[in-house]
XYZ file of C-alpha atoms in Angstrom:
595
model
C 0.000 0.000 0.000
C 1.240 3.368 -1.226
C 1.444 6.172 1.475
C 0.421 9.836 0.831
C 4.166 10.627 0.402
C 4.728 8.297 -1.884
C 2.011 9.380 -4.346
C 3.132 13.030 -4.249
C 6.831 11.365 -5.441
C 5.189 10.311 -8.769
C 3.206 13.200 -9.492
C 6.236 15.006 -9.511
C 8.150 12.940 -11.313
C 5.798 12.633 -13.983
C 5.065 16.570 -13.758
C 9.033 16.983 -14.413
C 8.750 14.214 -17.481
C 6.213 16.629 -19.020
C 7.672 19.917 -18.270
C 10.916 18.095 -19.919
C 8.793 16.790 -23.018
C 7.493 20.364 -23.740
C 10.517 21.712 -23.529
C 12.179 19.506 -25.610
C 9.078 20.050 -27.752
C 9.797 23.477 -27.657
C 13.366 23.266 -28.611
C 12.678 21.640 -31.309
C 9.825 24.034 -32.840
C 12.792 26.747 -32.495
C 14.974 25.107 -34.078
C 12.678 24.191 -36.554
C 12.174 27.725 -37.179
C 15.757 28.740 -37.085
C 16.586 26.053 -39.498
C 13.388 27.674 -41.729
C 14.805 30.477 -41.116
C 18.283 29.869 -41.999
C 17.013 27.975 -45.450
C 15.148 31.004 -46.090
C 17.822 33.405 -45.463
C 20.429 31.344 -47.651
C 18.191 31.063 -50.716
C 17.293 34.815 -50.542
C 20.823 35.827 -49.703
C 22.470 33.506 -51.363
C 20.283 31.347 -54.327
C 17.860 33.858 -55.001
C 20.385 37.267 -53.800
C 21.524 38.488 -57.294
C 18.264 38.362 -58.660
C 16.360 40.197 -56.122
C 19.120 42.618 -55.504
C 18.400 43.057 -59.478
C 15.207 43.838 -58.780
C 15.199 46.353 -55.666
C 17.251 48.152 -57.521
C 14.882 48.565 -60.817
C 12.089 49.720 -58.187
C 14.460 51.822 -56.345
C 16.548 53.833 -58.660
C 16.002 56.043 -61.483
C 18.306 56.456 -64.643
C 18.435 60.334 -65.691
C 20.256 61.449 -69.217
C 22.728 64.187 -68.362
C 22.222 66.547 -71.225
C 25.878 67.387 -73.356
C 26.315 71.312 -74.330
C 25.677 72.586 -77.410
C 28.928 73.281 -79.858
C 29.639 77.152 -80.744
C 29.475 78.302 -84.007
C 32.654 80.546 -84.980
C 32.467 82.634 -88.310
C 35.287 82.217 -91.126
C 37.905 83.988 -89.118
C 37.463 82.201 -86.041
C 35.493 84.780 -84.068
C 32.837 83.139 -82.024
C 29.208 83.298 -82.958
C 26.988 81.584 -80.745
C 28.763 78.750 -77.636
C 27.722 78.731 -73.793
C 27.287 80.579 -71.231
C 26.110 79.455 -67.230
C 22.490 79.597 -66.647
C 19.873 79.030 -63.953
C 16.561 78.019 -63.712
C 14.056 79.954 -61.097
C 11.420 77.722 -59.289
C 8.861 78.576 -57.032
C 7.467 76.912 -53.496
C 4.064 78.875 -53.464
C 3.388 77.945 -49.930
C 6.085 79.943 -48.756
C 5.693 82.646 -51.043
C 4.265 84.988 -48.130
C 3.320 87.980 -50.873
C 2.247 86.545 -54.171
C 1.207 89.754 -55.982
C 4.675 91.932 -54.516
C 6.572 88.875 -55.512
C 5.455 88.833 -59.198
C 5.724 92.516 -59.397
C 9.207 92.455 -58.352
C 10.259 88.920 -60.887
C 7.980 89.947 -63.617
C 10.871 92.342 -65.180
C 13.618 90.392 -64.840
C 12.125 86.895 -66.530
C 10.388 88.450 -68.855
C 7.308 87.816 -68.531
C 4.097 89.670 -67.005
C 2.716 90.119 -63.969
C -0.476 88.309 -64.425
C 1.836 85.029 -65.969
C 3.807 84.749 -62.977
C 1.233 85.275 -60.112
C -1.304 82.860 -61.932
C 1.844 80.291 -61.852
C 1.939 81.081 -58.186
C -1.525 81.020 -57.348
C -2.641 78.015 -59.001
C -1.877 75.236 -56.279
C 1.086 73.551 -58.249
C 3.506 72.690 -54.800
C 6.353 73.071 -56.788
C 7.126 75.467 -59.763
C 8.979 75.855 -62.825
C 9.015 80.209 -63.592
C 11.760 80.495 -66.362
C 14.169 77.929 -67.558
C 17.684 79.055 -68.471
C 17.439 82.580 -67.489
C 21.262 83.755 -67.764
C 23.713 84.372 -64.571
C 22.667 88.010 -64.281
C 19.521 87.349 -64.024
C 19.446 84.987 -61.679
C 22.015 86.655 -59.095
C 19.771 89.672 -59.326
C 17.271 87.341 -57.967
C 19.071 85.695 -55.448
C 19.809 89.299 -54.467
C 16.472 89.865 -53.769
C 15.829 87.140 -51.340
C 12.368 86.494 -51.413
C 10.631 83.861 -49.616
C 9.556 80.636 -51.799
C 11.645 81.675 -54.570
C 14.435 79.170 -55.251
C 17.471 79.473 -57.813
C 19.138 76.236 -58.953
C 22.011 75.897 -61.934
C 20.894 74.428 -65.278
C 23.037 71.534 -66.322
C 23.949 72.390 -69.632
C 23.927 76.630 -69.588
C 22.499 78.229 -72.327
C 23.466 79.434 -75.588
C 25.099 82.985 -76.161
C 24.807 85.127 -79.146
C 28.131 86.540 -78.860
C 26.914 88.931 -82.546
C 23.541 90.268 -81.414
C 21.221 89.832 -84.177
C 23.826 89.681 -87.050
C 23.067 86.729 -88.917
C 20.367 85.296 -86.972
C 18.309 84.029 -90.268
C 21.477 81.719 -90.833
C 22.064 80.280 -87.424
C 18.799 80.033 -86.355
C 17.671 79.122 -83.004
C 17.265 76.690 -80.184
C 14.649 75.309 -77.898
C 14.531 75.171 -74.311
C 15.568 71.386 -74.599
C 18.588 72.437 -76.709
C 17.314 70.950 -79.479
C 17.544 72.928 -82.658
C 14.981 74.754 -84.092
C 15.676 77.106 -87.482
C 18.926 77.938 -89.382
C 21.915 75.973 -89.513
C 21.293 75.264 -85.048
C 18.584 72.547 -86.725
C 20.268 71.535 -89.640
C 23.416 71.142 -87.980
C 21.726 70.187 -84.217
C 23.367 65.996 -84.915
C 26.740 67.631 -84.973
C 26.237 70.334 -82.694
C 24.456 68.228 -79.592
C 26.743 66.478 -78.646
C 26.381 63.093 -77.022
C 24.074 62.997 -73.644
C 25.866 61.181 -70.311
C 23.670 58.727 -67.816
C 23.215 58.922 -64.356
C 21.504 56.069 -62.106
C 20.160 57.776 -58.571
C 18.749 55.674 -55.866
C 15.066 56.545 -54.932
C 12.446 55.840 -52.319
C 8.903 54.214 -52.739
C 7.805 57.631 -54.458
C 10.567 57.842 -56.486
C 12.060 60.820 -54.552
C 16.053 60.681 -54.816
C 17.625 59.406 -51.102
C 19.342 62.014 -49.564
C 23.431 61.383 -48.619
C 23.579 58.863 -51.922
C 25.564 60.000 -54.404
C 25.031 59.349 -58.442
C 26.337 56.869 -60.099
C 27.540 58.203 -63.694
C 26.901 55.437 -66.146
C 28.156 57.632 -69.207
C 29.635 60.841 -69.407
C 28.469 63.521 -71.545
C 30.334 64.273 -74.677
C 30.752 67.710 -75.511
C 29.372 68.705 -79.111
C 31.289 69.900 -82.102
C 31.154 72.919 -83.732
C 31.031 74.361 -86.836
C 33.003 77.560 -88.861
C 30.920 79.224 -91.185
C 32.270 80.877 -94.529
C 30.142 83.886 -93.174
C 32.540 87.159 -92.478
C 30.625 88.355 -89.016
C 32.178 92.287 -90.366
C 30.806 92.146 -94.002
C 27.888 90.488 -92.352
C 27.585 93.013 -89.615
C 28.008 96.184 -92.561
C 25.791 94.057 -94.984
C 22.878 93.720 -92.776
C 23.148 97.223 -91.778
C 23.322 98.773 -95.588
C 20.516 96.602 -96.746
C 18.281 97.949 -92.977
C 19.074 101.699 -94.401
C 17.870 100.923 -97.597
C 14.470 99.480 -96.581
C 13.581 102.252 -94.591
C 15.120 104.631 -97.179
C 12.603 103.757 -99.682
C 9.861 102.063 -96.735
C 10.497 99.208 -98.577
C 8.658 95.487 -97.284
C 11.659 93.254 -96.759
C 15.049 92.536 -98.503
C 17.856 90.560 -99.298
C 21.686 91.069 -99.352
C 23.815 88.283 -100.184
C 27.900 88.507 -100.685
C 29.062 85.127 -102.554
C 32.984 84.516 -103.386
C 32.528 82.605 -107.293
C 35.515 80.709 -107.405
C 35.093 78.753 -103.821
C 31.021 79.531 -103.387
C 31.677 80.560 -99.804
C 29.009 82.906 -98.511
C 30.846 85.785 -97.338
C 27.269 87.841 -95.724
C 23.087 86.485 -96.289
C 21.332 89.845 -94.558
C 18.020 89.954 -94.947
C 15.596 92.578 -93.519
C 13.711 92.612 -91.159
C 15.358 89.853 -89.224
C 15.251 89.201 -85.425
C 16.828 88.725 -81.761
C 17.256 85.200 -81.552
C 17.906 85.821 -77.662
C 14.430 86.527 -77.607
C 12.838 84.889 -80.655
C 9.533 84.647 -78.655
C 8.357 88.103 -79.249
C 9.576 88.020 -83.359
C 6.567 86.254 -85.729
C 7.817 83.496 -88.519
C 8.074 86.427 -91.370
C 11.025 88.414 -89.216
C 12.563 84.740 -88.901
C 12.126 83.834 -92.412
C 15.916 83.129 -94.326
C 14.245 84.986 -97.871
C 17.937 84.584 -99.582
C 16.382 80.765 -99.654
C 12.700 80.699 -98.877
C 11.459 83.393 -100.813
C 10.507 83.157 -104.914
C 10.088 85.947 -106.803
C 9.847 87.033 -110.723
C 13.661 88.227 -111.248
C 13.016 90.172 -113.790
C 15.791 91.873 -116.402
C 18.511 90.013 -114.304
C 17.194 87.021 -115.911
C 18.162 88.251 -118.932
C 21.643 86.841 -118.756
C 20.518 83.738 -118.521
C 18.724 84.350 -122.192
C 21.861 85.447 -123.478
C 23.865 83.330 -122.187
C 22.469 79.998 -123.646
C 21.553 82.633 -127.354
C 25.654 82.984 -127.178
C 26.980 79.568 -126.055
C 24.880 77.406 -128.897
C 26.461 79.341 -131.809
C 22.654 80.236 -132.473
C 23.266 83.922 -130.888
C 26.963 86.336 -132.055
C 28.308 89.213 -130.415
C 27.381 90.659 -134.148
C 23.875 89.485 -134.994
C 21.288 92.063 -134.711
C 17.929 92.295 -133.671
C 15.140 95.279 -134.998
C 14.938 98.017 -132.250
C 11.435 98.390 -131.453
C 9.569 99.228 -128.334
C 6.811 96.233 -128.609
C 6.050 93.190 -129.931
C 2.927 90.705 -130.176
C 3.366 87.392 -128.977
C 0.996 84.802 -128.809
C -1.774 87.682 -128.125
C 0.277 89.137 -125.861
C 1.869 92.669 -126.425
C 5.258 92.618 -124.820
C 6.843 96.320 -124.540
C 10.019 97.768 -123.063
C 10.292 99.339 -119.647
C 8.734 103.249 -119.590
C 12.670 104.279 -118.809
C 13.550 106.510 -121.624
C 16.642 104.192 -122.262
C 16.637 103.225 -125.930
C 19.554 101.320 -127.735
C 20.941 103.533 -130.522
C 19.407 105.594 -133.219
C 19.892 103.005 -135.524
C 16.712 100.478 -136.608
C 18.525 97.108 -135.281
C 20.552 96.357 -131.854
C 22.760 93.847 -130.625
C 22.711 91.275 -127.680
C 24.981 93.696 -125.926
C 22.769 96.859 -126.568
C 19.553 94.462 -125.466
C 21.370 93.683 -121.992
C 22.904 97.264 -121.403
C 19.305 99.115 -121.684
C 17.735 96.123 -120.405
C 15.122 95.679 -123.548
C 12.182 93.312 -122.847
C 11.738 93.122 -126.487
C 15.198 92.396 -127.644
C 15.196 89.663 -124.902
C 11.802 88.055 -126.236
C 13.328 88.176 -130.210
C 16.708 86.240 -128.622
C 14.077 83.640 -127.233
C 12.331 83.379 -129.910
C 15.080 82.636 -132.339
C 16.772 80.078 -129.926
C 13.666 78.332 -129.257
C 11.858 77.096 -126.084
C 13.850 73.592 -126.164
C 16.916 75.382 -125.666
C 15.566 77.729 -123.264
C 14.372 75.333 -121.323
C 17.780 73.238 -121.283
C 19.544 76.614 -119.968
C 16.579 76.481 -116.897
C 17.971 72.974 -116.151
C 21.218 73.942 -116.762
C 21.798 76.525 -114.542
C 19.446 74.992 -111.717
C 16.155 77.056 -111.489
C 13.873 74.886 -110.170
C 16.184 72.612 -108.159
C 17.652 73.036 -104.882
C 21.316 74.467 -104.887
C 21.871 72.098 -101.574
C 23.265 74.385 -99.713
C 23.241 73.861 -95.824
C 20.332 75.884 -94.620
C 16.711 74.488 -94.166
C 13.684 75.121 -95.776
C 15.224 76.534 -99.300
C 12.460 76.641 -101.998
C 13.003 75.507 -105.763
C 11.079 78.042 -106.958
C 8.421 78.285 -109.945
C 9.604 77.018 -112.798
C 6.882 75.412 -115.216
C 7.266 72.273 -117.121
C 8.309 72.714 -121.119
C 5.036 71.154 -122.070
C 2.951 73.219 -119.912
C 4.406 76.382 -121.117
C 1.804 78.655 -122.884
C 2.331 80.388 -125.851
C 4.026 83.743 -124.279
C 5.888 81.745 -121.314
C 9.129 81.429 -124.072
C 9.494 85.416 -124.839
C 8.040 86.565 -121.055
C 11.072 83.568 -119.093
C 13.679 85.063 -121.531
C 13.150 88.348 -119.463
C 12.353 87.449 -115.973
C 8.755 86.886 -116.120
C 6.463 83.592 -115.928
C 9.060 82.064 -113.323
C 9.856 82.614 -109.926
C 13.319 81.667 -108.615
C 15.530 82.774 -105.243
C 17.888 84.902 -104.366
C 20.503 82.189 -103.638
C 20.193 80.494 -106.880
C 19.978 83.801 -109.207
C 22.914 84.948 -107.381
C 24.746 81.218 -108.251
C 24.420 82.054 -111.559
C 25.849 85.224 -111.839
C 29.154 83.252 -110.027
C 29.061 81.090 -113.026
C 29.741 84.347 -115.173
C 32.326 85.742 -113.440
C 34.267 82.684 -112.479
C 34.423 81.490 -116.476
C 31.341 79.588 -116.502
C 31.189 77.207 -113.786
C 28.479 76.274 -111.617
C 29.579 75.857 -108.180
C 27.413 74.979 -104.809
C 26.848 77.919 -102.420
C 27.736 76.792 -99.035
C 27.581 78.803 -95.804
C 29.602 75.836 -93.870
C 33.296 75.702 -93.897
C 34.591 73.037 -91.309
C 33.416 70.976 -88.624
C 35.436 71.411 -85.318
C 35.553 69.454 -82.385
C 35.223 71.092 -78.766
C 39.012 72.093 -78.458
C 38.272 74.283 -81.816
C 40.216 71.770 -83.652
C 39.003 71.475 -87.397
C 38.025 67.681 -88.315
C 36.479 67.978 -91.702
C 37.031 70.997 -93.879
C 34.463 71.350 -96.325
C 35.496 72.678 -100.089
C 34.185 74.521 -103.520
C 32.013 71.842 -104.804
C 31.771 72.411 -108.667
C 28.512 70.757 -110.023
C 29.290 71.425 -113.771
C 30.483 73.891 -116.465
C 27.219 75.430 -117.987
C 28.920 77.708 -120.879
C 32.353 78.499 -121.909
C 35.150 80.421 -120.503
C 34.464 82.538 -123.992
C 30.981 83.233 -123.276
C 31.353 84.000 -119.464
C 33.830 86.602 -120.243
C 31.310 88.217 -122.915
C 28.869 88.200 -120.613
C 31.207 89.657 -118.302
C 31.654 93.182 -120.886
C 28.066 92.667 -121.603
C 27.364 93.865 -117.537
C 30.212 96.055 -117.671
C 28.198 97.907 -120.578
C 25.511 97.961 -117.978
C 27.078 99.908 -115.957
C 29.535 101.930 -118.311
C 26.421 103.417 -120.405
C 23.676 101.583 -119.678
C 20.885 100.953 -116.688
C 23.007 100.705 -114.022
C 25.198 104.487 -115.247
C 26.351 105.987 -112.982
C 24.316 104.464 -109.131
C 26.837 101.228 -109.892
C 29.930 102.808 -110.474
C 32.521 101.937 -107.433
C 35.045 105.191 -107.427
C 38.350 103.649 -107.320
C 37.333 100.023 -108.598
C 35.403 98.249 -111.728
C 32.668 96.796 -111.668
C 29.850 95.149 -113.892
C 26.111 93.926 -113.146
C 22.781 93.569 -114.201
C 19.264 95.642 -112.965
C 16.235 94.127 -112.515
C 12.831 95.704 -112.091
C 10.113 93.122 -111.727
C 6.546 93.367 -110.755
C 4.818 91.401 -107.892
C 2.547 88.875 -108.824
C 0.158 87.656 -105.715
C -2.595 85.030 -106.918
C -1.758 84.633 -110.272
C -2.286 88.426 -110.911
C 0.249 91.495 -110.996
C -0.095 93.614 -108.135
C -0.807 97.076 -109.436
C 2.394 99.196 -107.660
C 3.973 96.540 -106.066
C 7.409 95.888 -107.743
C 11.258 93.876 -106.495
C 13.932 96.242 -107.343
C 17.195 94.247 -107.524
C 21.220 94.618 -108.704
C 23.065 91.698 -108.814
C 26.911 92.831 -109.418
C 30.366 91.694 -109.073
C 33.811 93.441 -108.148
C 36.394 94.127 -110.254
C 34.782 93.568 -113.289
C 37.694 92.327 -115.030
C 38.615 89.197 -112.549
C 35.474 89.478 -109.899
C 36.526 88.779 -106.385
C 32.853 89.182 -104.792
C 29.196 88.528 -106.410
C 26.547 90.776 -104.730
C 22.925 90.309 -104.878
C 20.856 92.849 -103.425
C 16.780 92.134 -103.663
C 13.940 95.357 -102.309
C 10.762 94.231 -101.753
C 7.723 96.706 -102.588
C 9.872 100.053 -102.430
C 8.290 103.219 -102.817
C 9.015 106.739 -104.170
C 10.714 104.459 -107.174
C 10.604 101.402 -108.457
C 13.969 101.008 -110.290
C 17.182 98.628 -109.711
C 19.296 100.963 -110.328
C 17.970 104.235 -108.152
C 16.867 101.663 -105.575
C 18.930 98.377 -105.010
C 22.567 99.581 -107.315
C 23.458 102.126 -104.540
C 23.202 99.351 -101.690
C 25.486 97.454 -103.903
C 27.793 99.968 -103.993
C 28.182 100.250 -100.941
C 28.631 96.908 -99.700
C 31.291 96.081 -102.648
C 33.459 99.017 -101.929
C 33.130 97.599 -98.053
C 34.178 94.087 -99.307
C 36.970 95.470 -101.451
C 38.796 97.604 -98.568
C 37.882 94.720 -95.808
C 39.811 92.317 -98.283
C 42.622 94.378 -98.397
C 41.744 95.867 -101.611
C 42.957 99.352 -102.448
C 41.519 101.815 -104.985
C 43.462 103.145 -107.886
C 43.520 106.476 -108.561
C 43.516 105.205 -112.630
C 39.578 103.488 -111.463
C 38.633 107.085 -109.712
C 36.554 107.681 -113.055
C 34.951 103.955 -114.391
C 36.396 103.360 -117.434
C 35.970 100.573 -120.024
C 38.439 97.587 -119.917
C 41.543 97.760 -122.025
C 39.919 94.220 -123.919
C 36.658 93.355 -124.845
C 35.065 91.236 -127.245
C 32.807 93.505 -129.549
C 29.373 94.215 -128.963
């Protein structure tokens, strides 16, 4: 029989076996865990690690392109046109913008905008805001200046660019967005070269994508730099080009115009004004006709400079002589059309025939129709391909225009006698005044080209561009008689005495045309134009100069031959090139083939 202590002996021995079992139980659930947990830990750290590390840091960083600056742009001479300059861009916290309407007052001058822009950006519950981008380092440490509250200044990665020229050629370089990209000019036909190559960044970020602060960037790629470009452009002749041709529009309160300054043996383009133009540091406020390039864009009826082209095909088929002779009349009915000569006073001789020369020195519509006529339209229309009317002359700058030039079998039965003088087709400045090089370098076609080298970002040249010679159009024989035949012009003809250069030769063509606007001839509206080159015996510079709608005359020669003048004898003394006291009167040249 069991006593009372003895029972209380084996209920506590079997209370210690279970407290022993549910510990060991216990144990082992730990260290079941721990040994899940240890499994666990090794695949993710270890199997799985890589991949998920992959992963986190996809969700938790953010790659960024770090925009490259913008190449300069230098002119022939090496002077710098356009490059970079620090900028900033000015943000806004509106909440702790304590006077809104003070605060725009006060920012509205400097940014250029208005009042009413800036406090509606700061009143219209936008936490954070963008006021100006790229406003330039004056600008911005006048703000900082200021101190006021909410108003926050941080640098802009890649500056802005900097017209170094003001608004001197600013219809051939164009302009740029506010993402550097280019937009007009040679900035957006040139923006592959000139953009350079953007960098990466990788940045780690939070669940909302908000950088971590006290983690630096890791740069994946650096930015490359890009390269610029010289131009052929002369930023003086430019400069005194743009400001002759400005005089002359508001001389005669003409529309618009068009000075160009071409070299004919390497088609460089020394100066391309045209009027108006535009600031392209604030191209906002200018409309698309101030930035339109009209040396390109722009198609117009040439009229009598055209001429030349008449004669110059009449002459180089054998059809045409220095010596044949046409009747001297003042009209002549063609196809039910009277054609007449310009209301000028300027007749040929007193004799009853004249010659190709005498048709081109008094600028006869008449003579030019009777040429046409007896070469034909086949071979008129073979001198239009010839030369390049209605093609583009590929030269660098966007948007150029081919002009009007109809098809031979859609030509009527006046567009032969009306082409051979500069009506019934509508060409450009740039590839009239590409003609005219073809004269007076012996009868070459060569590309016009406002490019002269690509450079890297040390200013180091790495492709030089050259004269590009498309084709010989007429013979070194009928340039150069072409060549007295625009000396004549200005010896005793239209262009006697408003083209004469004191101190140098010279030789060119005026042209009186009038506007035609849908398919109709505005009544008063007229292009007065001179197309010339200097010295007249070897030319160094062609110079086209186009007026658009002048008033108080019409005429190429009171209107457009002076401005010519004026920029050749600038071109002549910037080249180095002296007057003679024997050129102080024009005279003839010593040799000429007869007229």
């Amino acid at each position: 029989m069991k006593t009372r202590g003895g029972t209380r002996v084996v209920s506590e021995h079997r209370n210690v076996r279970r407290s022993a079992s549910r510990a060991k139980l216990f144990f082992y659930i730990l260290a079941g865990i721990a040994a899940f947990l240890v499994l666990r830990l090794f695949i993710i750290q270890v199997l799985e690690g890589p991949k998920l590390a992959a992963m986190a840091r996809v969700r938790h960083s953010a790659i960024l392109n770090l925009p490259a600056q913008r190449g300069s742009i230098y002119d022939r001479n090496g002077v710098r046109l356009v490059g970079w300059a620090p900028a900033s861009n000015v943000f806004a916290e509106p909440a702790l913008v304590r006077d809104k309407a003070a605060t725009a007052m006060r920012l509205a001058p400097l940014l250029g905008y208005s009042t009413e822009r800036i406090l509606s950006a700061l009143t219209d519950g936008t936490p954070h805001r963008l006021l100006r981008r790229k406003a330039s380092q004056n600008i911005a440490d006048r703000i900082s200046a200021m101190k006021l509250p909410g108003i926050e200044i941080e640098p802009d990665e890649t500056g802005m660019r900097e017209i170094y020229d003001g608004r001197s050629a600013s219809t051939v370089i164009g302009i740029t967005g506010a993402d550097d990209d280019g937009l007009e000019g040679l900035e957006y036909s040139f923006d592959g070269i000139l953009r350079g190559k953007p960098g990466q960044i990788s940045i780690i970020t939070d669940e909302f994508n908000r950088p971590l602060p006290f983690v630096h960037p890791q740069v994946n790629r650096q930015a490359v730099q890009g390269d610029g470009i010289r131009l052929t452009i002369d930023s003086y002749l430019e400069f005194t080009t743009q400001q002759i041709l400005e005089e002359t529009i508001r001389k005669w309160h003409a529309r618009s115009g068009t000075a160009i300054v071409m070299d004919p043996w390497s088609g460089a383009i020394l100066a391309l004004a045209n009027a108006p133009d535009y600031d392209p540091q604030h191209y906002e406020s200018s409309s698309d006709e101030d930035r339109r390039d009209r040396a390109i864009t722009e198609s117009y009826e040439p009229g009598s400079t055209f001429k030349l082209i008449t004669a110059a095909e009449a002459l180089d088929s054998g059809i045409v002589t220095p010596e044949s002779r046409f009747p001297n009349r003042d009209s002549i009915e063609v196809g039910g059309r009277v054609i007449h000569n310009a209301e000028d006073g300027l007749m040929a001789g007193t004799s009853g025939s004249e010659t190709l020369g005498d048709i081109i020195a008094y600028s006869h519509n008449v003579g030019a129709a009777e040429v046409a006529l007896r070469i034909g339209k086949r071979r008129m229309d073979d001198a239009l391909q010839k030369f390049g009317f209605g093609h583009s002359s590929e030269i660098e700058l966007p948007g150029e225009s081919v002009g009007i030039v109809p098809r031979l079998q859609d030509w009527s039965g006046t567009s032969l006698p009306t082409i051979a003088f500069g009506q019934g087709i509508a060409i450009t400045p740039i590839s009239l005044i590409r003609a005219y090089c073809a004269f007076a370098n012996g009868g070459v076609l060569i590309r016009p080209r406002v490019v002269d080298a690509i450079l890297d970002p040390d200013g180091r040249s790495i492709y030089q561009y050259g004269p590009e010679i498309e084709r010989r159009v007429i013979s070194a024989h009928t340039a150069e008689i072409l060549r007295t035949y625009l000396r004549a012009v200005v010896l005793h003809g239209t262009g006697n005495p408003t083209a004469q250069v004191p101190g140098y030769t010279t030789a060119g063509k005026t042209g009186t045309a009038q506007i035609a606007e849908n398919g109709y001839y505005s009544s008063g509206a007229f292009v007065a134009s001179f197309v010339g080159m200097i010295p007249a015996d070897r030319p160094r510079f062609v110079i086209l100069v186009k007026v658009d709608r002048p008033s108080g005359s019409i005429y190429g020669s009171q209107v457009a031959a002076p401005a010519f003048v004026r920029i050749a004898r600038a071109a002549m003394l910037h080249d180095g090139i002296l007057p003679t006291r024997t050129n102080l009167v024009d005279r003839p040249l010593a040799s000429k083939p007869s007229l």
